[in-house]
Tab-separated table of N, CA and C in Angstrom:
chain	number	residue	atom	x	y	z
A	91	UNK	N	83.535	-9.427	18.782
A	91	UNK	CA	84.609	-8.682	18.173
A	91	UNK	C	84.674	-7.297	18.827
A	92	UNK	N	85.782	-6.263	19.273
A	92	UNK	CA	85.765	-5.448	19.751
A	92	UNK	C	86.395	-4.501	18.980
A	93	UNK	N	86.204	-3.211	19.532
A	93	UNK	CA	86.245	-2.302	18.149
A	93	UNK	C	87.434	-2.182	17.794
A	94	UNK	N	88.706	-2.233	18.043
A	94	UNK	CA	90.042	-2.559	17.418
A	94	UNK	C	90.116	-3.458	16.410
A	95	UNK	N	89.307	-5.015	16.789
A	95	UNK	CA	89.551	-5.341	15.891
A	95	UNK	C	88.559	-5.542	14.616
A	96	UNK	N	87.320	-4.495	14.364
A	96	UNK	CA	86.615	-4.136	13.605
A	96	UNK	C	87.387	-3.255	12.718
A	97	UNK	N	88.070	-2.067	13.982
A	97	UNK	CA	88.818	-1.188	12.884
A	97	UNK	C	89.855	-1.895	12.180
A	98	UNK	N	90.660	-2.617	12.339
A	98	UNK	CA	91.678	-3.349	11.922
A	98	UNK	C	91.189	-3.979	10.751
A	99	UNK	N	90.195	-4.750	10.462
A	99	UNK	CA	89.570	-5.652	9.532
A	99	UNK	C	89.194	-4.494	8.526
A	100	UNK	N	88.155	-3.752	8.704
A	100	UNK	CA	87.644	-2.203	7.847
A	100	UNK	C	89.353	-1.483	7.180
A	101	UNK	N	90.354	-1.833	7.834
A	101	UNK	CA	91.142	-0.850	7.342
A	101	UNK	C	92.120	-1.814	6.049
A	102	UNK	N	92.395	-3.478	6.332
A	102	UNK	CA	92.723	-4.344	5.587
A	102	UNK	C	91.692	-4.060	4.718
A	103	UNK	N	90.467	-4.342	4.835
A	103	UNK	CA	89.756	-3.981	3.428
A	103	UNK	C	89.837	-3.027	2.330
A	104	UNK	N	89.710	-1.620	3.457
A	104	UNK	CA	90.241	-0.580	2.966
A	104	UNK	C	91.492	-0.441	1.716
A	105	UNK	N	92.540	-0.790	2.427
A	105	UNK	CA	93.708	-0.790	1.735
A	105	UNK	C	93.401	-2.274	0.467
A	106	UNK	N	93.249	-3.085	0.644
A	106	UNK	CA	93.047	-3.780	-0.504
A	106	UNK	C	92.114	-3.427	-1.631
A	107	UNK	N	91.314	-2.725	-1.428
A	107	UNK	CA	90.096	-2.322	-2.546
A	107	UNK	C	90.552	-1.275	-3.354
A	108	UNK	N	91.680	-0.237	-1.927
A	108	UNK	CA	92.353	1.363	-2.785
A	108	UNK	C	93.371	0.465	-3.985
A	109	UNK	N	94.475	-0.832	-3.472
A	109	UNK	CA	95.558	-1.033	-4.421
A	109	UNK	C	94.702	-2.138	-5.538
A	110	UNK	N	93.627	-2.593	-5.498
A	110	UNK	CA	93.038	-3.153	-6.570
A	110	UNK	C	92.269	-2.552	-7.576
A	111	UNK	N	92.520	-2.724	-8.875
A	111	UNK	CA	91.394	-1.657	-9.766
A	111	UNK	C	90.363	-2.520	-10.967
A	112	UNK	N	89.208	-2.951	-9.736
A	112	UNK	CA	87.963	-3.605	-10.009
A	112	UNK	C	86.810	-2.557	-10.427
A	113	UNK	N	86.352	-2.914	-11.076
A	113	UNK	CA	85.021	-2.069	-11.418
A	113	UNK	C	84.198	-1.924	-10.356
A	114	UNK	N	83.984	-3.466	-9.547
A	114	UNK	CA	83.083	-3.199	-8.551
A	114	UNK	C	83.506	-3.294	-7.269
A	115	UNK	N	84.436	-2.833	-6.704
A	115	UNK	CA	85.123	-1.757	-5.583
A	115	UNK	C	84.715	-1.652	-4.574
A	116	UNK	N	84.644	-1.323	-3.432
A	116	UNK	CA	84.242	-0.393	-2.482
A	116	UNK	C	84.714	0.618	-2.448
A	117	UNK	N	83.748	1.741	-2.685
A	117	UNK	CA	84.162	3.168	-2.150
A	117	UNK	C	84.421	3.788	-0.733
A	118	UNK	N	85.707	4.097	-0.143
A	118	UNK	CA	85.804	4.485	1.213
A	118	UNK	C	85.570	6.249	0.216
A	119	UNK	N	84.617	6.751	1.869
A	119	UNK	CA	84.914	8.328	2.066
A	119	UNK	C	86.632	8.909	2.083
A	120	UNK	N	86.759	9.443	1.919
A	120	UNK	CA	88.191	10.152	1.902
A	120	UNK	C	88.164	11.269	2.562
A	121	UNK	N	88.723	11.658	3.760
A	121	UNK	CA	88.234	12.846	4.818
A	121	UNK	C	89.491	13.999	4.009
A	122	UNK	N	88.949	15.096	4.023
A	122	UNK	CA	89.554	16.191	2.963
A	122	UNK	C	90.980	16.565	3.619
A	123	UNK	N	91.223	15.935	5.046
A	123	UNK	CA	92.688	16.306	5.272
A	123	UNK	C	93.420	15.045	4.993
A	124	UNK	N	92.501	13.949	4.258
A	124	UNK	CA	93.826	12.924	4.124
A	124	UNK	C	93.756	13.009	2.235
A	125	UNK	N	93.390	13.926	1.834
A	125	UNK	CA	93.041	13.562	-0.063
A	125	UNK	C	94.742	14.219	-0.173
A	126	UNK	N	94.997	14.045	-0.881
A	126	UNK	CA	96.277	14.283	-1.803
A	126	UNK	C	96.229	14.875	-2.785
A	127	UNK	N	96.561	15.904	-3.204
A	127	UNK	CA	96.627	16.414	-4.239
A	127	UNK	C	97.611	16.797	-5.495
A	128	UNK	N	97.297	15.523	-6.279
A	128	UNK	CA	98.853	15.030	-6.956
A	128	UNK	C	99.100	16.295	-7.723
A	129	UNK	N	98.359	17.179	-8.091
A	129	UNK	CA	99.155	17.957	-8.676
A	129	UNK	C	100.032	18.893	-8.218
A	130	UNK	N	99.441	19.256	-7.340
A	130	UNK	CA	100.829	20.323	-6.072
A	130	UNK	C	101.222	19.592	-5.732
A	131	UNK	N	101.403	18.117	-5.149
A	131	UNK	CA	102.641	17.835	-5.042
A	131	UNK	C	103.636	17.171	-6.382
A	132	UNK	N	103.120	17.550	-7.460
A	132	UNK	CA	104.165	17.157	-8.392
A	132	UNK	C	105.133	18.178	-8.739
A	133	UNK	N	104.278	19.453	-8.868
A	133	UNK	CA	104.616	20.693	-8.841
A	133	UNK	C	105.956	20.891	-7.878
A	134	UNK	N	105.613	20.536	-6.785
A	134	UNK	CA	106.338	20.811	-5.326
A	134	UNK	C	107.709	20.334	-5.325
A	135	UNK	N	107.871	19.096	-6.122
A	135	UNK	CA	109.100	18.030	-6.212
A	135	UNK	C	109.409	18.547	-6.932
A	136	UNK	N	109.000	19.346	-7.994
A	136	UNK	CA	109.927	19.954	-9.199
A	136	UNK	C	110.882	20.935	-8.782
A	137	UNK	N	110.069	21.925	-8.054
A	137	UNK	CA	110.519	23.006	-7.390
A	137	UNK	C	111.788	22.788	-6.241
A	138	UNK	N	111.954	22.155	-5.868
A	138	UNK	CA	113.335	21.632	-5.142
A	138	UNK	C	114.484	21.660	-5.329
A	139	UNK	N	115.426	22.178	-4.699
A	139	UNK	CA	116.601	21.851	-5.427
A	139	UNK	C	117.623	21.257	-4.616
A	140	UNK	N	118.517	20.437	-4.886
A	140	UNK	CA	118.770	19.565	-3.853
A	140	UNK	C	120.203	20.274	-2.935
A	141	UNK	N	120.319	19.872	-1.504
A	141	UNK	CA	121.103	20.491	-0.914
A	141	UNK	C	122.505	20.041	-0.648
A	142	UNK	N	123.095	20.470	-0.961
A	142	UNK	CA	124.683	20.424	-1.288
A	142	UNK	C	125.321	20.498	0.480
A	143	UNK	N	126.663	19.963	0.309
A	143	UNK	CA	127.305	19.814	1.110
A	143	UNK	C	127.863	21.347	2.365
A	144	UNK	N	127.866	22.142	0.738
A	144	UNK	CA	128.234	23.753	1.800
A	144	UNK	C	126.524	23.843	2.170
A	145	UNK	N	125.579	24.143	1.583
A	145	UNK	CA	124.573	24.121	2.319
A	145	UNK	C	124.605	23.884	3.815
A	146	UNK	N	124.440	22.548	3.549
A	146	UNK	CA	124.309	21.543	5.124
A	146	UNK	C	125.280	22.183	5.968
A	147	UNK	N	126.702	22.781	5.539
A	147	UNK	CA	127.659	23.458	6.518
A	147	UNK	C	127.225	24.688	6.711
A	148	UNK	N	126.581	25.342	6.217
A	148	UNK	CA	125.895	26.590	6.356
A	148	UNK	C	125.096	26.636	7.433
A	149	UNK	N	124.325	25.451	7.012
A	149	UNK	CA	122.887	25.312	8.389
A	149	UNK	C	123.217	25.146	9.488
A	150	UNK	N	124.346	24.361	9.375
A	150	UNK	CA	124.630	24.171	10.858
A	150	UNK	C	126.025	25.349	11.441
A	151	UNK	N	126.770	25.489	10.698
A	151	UNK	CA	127.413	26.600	11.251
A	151	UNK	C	126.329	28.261	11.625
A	152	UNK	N	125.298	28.649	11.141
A	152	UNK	CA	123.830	29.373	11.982
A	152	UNK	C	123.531	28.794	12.869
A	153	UNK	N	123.013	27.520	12.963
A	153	UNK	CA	122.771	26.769	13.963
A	153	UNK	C	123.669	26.777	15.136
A	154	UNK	N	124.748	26.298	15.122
A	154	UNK	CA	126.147	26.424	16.454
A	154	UNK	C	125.701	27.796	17.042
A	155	UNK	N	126.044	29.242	15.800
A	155	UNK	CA	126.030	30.369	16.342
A	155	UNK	C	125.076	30.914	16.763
A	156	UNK	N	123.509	30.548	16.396
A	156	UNK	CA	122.483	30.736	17.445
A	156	UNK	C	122.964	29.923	18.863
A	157	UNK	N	123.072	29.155	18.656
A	157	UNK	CA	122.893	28.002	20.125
A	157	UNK	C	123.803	28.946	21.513
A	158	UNK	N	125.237	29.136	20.352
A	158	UNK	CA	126.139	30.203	21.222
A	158	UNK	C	125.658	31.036	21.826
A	159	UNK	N	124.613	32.222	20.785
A	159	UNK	CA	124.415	33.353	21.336
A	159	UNK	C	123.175	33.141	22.821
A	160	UNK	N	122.610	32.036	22.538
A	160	UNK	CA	121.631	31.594	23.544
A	160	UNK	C	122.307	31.167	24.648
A	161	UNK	N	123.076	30.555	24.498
A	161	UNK	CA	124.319	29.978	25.651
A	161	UNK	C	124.516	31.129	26.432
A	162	UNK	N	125.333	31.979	25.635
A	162	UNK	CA	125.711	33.366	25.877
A	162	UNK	C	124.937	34.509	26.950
A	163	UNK	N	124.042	34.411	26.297
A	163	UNK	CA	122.723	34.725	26.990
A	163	UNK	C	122.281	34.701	28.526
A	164	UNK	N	122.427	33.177	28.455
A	164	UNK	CA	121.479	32.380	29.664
A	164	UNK	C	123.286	32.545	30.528
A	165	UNK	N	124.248	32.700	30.426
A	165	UNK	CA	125.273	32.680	31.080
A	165	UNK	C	126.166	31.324	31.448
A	166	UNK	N	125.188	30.369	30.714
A	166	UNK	CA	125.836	29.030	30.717
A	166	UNK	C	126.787	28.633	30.103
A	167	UNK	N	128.053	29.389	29.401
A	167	UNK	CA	129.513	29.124	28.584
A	167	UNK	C	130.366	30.001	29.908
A	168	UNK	N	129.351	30.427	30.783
A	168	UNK	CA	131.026	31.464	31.740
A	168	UNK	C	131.331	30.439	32.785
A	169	UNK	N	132.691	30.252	33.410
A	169	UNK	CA	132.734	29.519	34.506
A	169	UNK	C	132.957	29.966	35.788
Protein backbone atom coordinates (compact mmCIF):
# COMPACT_ATOMS: atom_id res chain seq x y z
CA UNK A 1 0.00 0.00 0.00
CA UNK A 2 1.52 3.39 -0.67
CA UNK A 3 1.11 6.37 1.24
CA UNK A 4 -1.79 7.99 -0.76
CA UNK A 5 -3.53 5.31 -0.38
CA UNK A 6 -3.02 4.93 3.48
CA UNK A 7 -3.89 8.58 3.62
CA UNK A 8 -7.03 8.07 1.70
CA UNK A 9 -8.26 5.03 3.86
CA UNK A 10 -7.18 7.11 7.46
CA UNK A 11 -9.21 9.99 6.07
CA UNK A 12 -12.59 7.69 5.04
CA UNK A 13 -12.25 6.57 8.53
CA UNK A 14 -11.75 9.77 9.75
CA UNK A 15 -14.80 11.27 8.32
CA UNK A 16 -17.02 8.33 9.22
CA UNK A 17 -16.25 8.16 13.01
CA UNK A 18 -16.56 12.48 13.05
CA UNK A 19 -20.47 11.93 11.29
CA UNK A 20 -21.22 8.85 13.61
CA UNK A 21 -22.05 9.35 17.38
CA UNK A 22 -20.81 5.99 19.04
CA UNK A 23 -19.55 5.90 22.41
CA UNK A 24 -16.68 3.98 21.27
CA UNK A 25 -15.27 6.24 18.45
CA UNK A 26 -12.04 7.01 17.36
CA UNK A 27 -10.57 10.09 18.44
CA UNK A 28 -8.68 12.05 15.56
CA UNK A 29 -6.25 14.98 16.90
CA UNK A 30 -7.73 18.16 15.58
CA UNK A 31 -4.75 20.55 14.50
CA UNK A 32 -5.78 24.11 16.12
CA UNK A 33 -5.95 25.73 12.59
CA UNK A 34 -8.59 23.32 11.46
CA UNK A 35 -10.95 23.49 15.06
CA UNK A 36 -13.92 25.68 14.45
CA UNK A 37 -15.20 27.71 16.66
CA UNK A 38 -18.97 27.57 16.63
CA UNK A 39 -19.43 30.27 18.65
CA UNK A 40 -17.76 33.16 16.64
CA UNK A 41 -18.93 31.87 13.90
CA UNK A 42 -22.51 32.01 15.00
CA UNK A 43 -21.93 35.31 16.27
CA UNK A 44 -20.38 36.26 12.80
CA UNK A 45 -23.60 35.17 10.68
CA UNK A 46 -25.63 37.24 12.89
CA UNK A 47 -23.66 40.20 12.35
CA UNK A 48 -24.18 40.38 8.53
CA UNK A 49 -26.28 42.15 6.73
CA UNK A 50 -27.20 41.21 3.46
CA UNK A 51 -26.16 43.16 0.29
CA UNK A 52 -28.61 44.83 -1.75
CA UNK A 53 -28.65 45.58 -5.27
CA UNK A 54 -27.40 49.47 -4.94
CA UNK A 55 -24.70 48.02 -2.85
CA UNK A 56 -23.36 45.65 -5.52
CA UNK A 57 -23.73 48.95 -7.92
CA UNK A 58 -21.75 50.83 -5.58
CA UNK A 59 -18.88 48.26 -5.53
CA UNK A 60 -18.52 48.12 -8.73
CA UNK A 61 -19.10 51.59 -9.91
CA UNK A 62 -15.49 52.28 -7.15
CA UNK A 63 -14.28 49.50 -8.77
CA UNK A 64 -14.62 50.84 -12.74
CA UNK A 65 -13.32 54.23 -11.19
CA UNK A 66 -10.26 52.84 -9.57
CA UNK A 67 -9.47 50.65 -12.64
CA UNK A 68 -9.90 54.15 -14.68
CA UNK A 69 -7.73 56.07 -12.54
CA UNK A 70 -5.03 53.19 -12.92
CA UNK A 71 -5.66 53.09 -16.64
CA UNK A 72 -5.21 56.73 -16.48
CA UNK A 73 -2.15 56.47 -14.87
CA UNK A 74 -0.24 53.82 -16.75
CA UNK A 75 -1.39 55.93 -20.02
CA UNK A 76 -3.20 53.01 -21.42
CA UNK A 77 -6.94 54.87 -22.26
CA UNK A 78 -4.78 57.66 -24.56
CA UNK A 79 -4.44 56.79 -28.23
Amino acid sequence: MNKIEKISILNKIKSTEESSVTTCSIKFPIHHKNRRDESSTATNTQNLTPITIIDMEKIIIKAYQKAEIIMNELQLTET
